[in-house]
Amino acid sequence: MSSIFRRKVAAVTFAVLALSLAGGGIAVAQPSAKAPQEAVQPTARGTNSQPPVTAESARSAKAALAAGGVSTMAAASWFTVVNSNGTKARGTGTVIKYGTGQYEVQFGYNVSAGAFLATISRSDSCCIPPGGEVSVAPRLLTPNAVFVQTRNSAGTPADLGFTLLTHTP
């Protein structure tokens, strides 16, 4: 008789534990009336679209392609170091600054099938660069250019120096 009683007690204990955990999980999963400050999402960053290609940019891109010729290399990598004011510090390509945190880097070869990597950096050997974010994408309607956008840590467009690495197959 006592073994049946122990089994029932064990079964009831496990059932109470399971219901307590399930009920606690449901209570935790319910949204609170006000989210804690650290859980609040950052504000929208505005548009992520590229500025329109200017006539001067299109002319410059065509001239760079014509001057660059055709590469016979199977794969190649190039880098460009850009100052926050949009001037090229070193590396390959031509830099065009469109607005706050918006840059275009043009090359003398087609990079549309390539891979791009950018990081916030400084062009000198002093100091650690400021915190921030950098995004890179192929330039719309320009097969030999890359579009780079920089933002501060709050997500606001900001002029920041960066290093761009381009790898083309």
mmCIF file of N, CA and C in Angstrom, residues 22-76:
data_model
loop_
_atom_site.group_PDB
_atom_site.id
_atom_site.type_symbol
_atom_site.label_atom_id
_atom_site.label_comp_id
_atom_site.label_asym_id
_atom_site.label_seq_id
_atom_site.Cartn_x
_atom_site.Cartn_y
_atom_site.Cartn_z
ATOM 1 N N ALA A 22 5.446 25.564 -16.355
ATOM 2 C CA ALA A 22 4.689 26.005 -17.529
ATOM 3 C C ALA A 22 3.979 27.324 -17.245
ATOM 4 N N GLY A 23 3.399 27.444 -16.082
ATOM 5 C CA GLY A 23 2.718 28.693 -15.716
ATOM 6 C C GLY A 23 3.687 29.842 -15.589
ATOM 7 N N GLY A 24 4.859 29.584 -15.031
ATOM 8 C CA GLY A 24 5.872 30.628 -14.923
ATOM 9 C C GLY A 24 6.384 31.033 -16.293
ATOM 10 N N GLY A 25 6.537 30.068 -17.197
ATOM 11 C CA GLY A 25 6.971 30.372 -18.547
ATOM 12 C C GLY A 25 5.952 31.201 -19.299
ATOM 13 N N ILE A 26 4.685 30.899 -19.082
ATOM 14 C CA ILE A 26 3.635 31.679 -19.737
ATOM 15 C C ILE A 26 3.623 33.093 -19.191
ATOM 16 N N ALA A 27 3.812 33.233 -17.895
ATOM 17 C CA ALA A 27 3.809 34.566 -17.305
ATOM 18 C C ALA A 27 4.996 35.385 -17.805
ATOM 19 N N VAL A 28 6.136 34.744 -17.975
ATOM 20 C CA VAL A 28 7.305 35.456 -18.460
ATOM 21 C C VAL A 28 7.131 35.838 -19.923
ATOM 22 N N ALA A 29 6.458 34.988 -20.704
ATOM 23 C CA ALA A 29 6.296 35.241 -22.121
ATOM 24 C C ALA A 29 5.297 36.349 -22.410
ATOM 25 N N GLN A 30 4.446 36.686 -21.438
ATOM 26 C CA GLN A 30 3.478 37.752 -21.672
ATOM 27 C C GLN A 30 4.208 39.083 -21.750
ATOM 28 N N PRO A 31 3.825 39.928 -22.711
ATOM 29 C CA PRO A 31 4.488 41.230 -22.821
ATOM 30 C C PRO A 31 4.141 42.116 -21.643
ATOM 31 N N SER A 32 5.133 42.844 -21.184
ATOM 32 C CA SER A 32 4.887 43.766 -20.092
ATOM 33 C C SER A 32 4.302 45.055 -20.646
ATOM 34 N N ALA A 33 3.693 45.829 -19.786
ATOM 35 C CA ALA A 33 3.066 47.075 -20.219
ATOM 36 C C ALA A 33 4.117 48.051 -20.732
ATOM 37 N N LYS A 34 5.289 48.052 -20.117
ATOM 38 C CA LYS A 34 6.345 48.964 -20.537
ATOM 39 C C LYS A 34 7.663 48.195 -20.533
ATOM 40 N N ALA A 35 8.346 48.220 -21.653
ATOM 41 C CA ALA A 35 9.609 47.499 -21.767
ATOM 42 C C ALA A 35 10.689 48.214 -20.976
ATOM 43 N N PRO A 36 11.619 47.468 -20.379
ATOM 44 C CA PRO A 36 12.728 48.131 -19.688
ATOM 45 C C PRO A 36 13.573 48.921 -20.674
ATOM 46 N N GLN A 37 14.255 49.938 -20.201
ATOM 47 C CA GLN A 37 15.009 50.852 -21.066
ATOM 48 C C GLN A 37 16.068 50.135 -21.873
ATOM 49 N N GLU A 38 16.729 49.115 -21.299
ATOM 50 C CA GLU A 38 17.788 48.446 -22.041
ATOM 51 C C GLU A 38 17.241 47.544 -23.141
ATOM 52 N N ALA A 39 15.940 47.225 -23.124
ATOM 53 C CA ALA A 39 15.351 46.384 -24.153
ATOM 54 C C ALA A 39 14.756 47.197 -25.299
ATOM 55 N N VAL A 40 14.769 48.491 -25.195
ATOM 56 C CA VAL A 40 14.176 49.333 -26.226
ATOM 57 C C VAL A 40 15.052 49.313 -27.477
ATOM 58 N N GLN A 41 14.431 49.130 -28.633
ATOM 59 C CA GLN A 41 15.155 49.119 -29.896
ATOM 60 C C GLN A 41 15.622 50.526 -30.235
ATOM 61 N N PRO A 42 16.748 50.658 -30.941
ATOM 62 C CA PRO A 42 17.190 51.987 -31.360
ATOM 63 C C PRO A 42 16.207 52.571 -32.371
ATOM 64 N N THR A 43 16.231 53.871 -32.481
ATOM 65 C CA THR A 43 15.325 54.540 -33.398
ATOM 66 C C THR A 43 15.679 54.197 -34.833
ATOM 67 N N ALA A 44 14.731 54.406 -35.707
ATOM 68 C CA ALA A 44 14.943 54.106 -37.117
ATOM 69 C C ALA A 44 16.102 54.943 -37.656
ATOM 70 N N ARG A 45 16.852 54.366 -38.554
ATOM 71 C CA ARG A 45 18.042 55.028 -39.072
ATOM 72 C C ARG A 45 17.765 55.783 -40.358
ATOM 73 N N GLY A 46 16.541 55.959 -40.672
ATOM 74 C CA GLY A 46 16.234 56.693 -41.889
ATOM 75 C C GLY A 46 16.364 55.796 -43.110
ATOM 76 N N THR A 47 16.605 56.379 -44.202
ATOM 77 C CA THR A 47 16.657 55.644 -45.455
ATOM 78 C C THR A 47 17.979 54.910 -45.613
ATOM 79 N N ASN A 48 17.902 53.758 -46.204
ATOM 80 C CA ASN A 48 19.113 52.995 -46.506
ATOM 81 C C ASN A 48 19.375 52.987 -48.000
ATOM 82 N N SER A 49 18.764 53.919 -48.705
ATOM 83 C CA SER A 49 18.940 53.957 -50.147
ATOM 84 C C SER A 49 20.149 54.809 -50.517
ATOM 85 N N GLN A 50 20.690 54.539 -51.678
ATOM 86 C CA GLN A 50 21.841 55.279 -52.169
ATOM 87 C C GLN A 50 21.365 56.560 -52.848
ATOM 88 N N PRO A 51 22.171 57.602 -52.821
ATOM 89 C CA PRO A 51 21.794 58.811 -53.555
ATOM 90 C C PRO A 51 21.848 58.522 -55.053
ATOM 91 N N PRO A 52 21.119 59.275 -55.862
ATOM 92 C CA PRO A 52 21.146 59.026 -57.300
ATOM 93 C C PRO A 52 22.539 59.258 -57.895
ATOM 94 N N VAL A 53 22.835 58.524 -58.945
ATOM 95 C CA VAL A 53 24.118 58.667 -59.631
ATOM 96 C C VAL A 53 24.102 59.997 -60.375
ATOM 97 N N THR A 54 25.104 60.818 -60.137
ATOM 98 C CA THR A 54 25.187 62.109 -60.805
ATOM 99 C C THR A 54 25.832 61.935 -62.182
ATOM 100 N N ALA A 55 25.635 62.911 -63.032
ATOM 101 C CA ALA A 55 26.237 62.865 -64.366
ATOM 102 C C ALA A 55 27.756 62.839 -64.264
ATOM 103 N N GLU A 56 28.314 63.601 -63.331
ATOM 104 C CA GLU A 56 29.769 63.637 -63.145
ATOM 105 C C GLU A 56 30.284 62.275 -62.672
ATOM 106 N N SER A 57 29.534 61.613 -61.776
ATOM 107 C CA SER A 57 29.926 60.294 -61.294
ATOM 108 C C SER A 57 29.890 59.275 -62.424
ATOM 109 N N ALA A 58 28.849 59.314 -63.248
ATOM 110 C CA ALA A 58 28.739 58.381 -64.370
ATOM 111 C C ALA A 58 29.872 58.604 -65.375
ATOM 112 N N ARG A 59 30.200 59.866 -65.656
ATOM 113 C CA ARG A 59 31.287 60.181 -66.581
ATOM 114 C C ARG A 59 32.617 59.680 -66.027
ATOM 115 N N SER A 60 32.845 59.925 -64.735
ATOM 116 C CA SER A 60 34.084 59.493 -64.092
ATOM 117 C C SER A 60 34.202 57.972 -64.089
ATOM 118 N N ALA A 61 33.099 57.271 -63.830
ATOM 119 C CA ALA A 61 33.118 55.806 -63.800
ATOM 120 C C ALA A 61 33.431 55.236 -65.177
ATOM 121 N N LYS A 62 32.829 55.812 -66.223
ATOM 122 C CA LYS A 62 33.105 55.338 -67.583
ATOM 123 C C LYS A 62 34.551 55.594 -67.966
ATOM 124 N N ALA A 63 35.083 56.741 -67.577
ATOM 125 C CA ALA A 63 36.482 57.054 -67.880
ATOM 126 C C ALA A 63 37.420 56.098 -67.149
ATOM 127 N N ALA A 64 37.098 55.755 -65.895
ATOM 128 C CA ALA A 64 37.937 54.832 -65.126
ATOM 129 C C ALA A 64 37.921 53.445 -65.746
ATOM 130 N N LEU A 65 36.761 53.003 -66.220
ATOM 131 C CA LEU A 65 36.680 51.693 -66.871
ATOM 132 C C LEU A 65 37.484 51.683 -68.162
ATOM 133 N N ALA A 66 37.380 52.749 -68.918
ATOM 134 C CA ALA A 66 38.112 52.818 -70.179
ATOM 135 C C ALA A 66 39.619 52.835 -69.946
ATOM 136 N N ALA A 67 40.066 53.516 -68.929
ATOM 137 C CA ALA A 67 41.495 53.619 -68.637
ATOM 138 C C ALA A 67 42.045 52.358 -67.979
ATOM 139 N N GLY A 68 41.176 51.622 -67.248
ATOM 140 C CA GLY A 68 41.623 50.456 -66.489
ATOM 141 C C GLY A 68 41.934 49.254 -67.335
ATOM 142 N N GLY A 69 41.313 49.115 -68.462
ATOM 143 C CA GLY A 69 41.552 47.945 -69.300
ATOM 144 C C GLY A 69 40.933 46.699 -68.705
ATOM 145 N N VAL A 70 41.277 45.559 -69.258
ATOM 146 C CA VAL A 70 40.741 44.283 -68.820
ATOM 147 C C VAL A 70 41.810 43.548 -68.034
ATOM 148 N N SER A 71 41.446 43.060 -66.864
ATOM 149 C CA SER A 71 42.393 42.314 -66.042
ATOM 150 C C SER A 71 42.420 40.851 -66.474
ATOM 151 N N THR A 72 43.593 40.273 -66.580
ATOM 152 C CA THR A 72 43.722 38.866 -66.938
ATOM 153 C C THR A 72 43.923 37.994 -65.703
ATOM 154 N N MET A 73 43.884 38.581 -64.529
ATOM 155 C CA MET A 73 44.084 37.833 -63.303
ATOM 156 C C MET A 73 42.840 37.008 -62.979
ATOM 157 N N ALA A 74 43.042 35.815 -62.420
ATOM 158 C CA ALA A 74 41.912 34.970 -62.060
ATOM 159 C C ALA A 74 41.135 35.587 -60.900
ATOM 160 N N ALA A 75 41.818 36.127 -59.949
ATOM 161 C CA ALA A 75 41.175 36.793 -58.817
ATOM 162 C C ALA A 75 42.140 37.865 -58.313
ATOM 163 N N ALA A 76 41.579 38.934 -57.801
ATOM 164 C CA ALA A 76 42.428 40.016 -57.325
ATOM 165 C C ALA A 76 41.764 40.725 -56.155
#
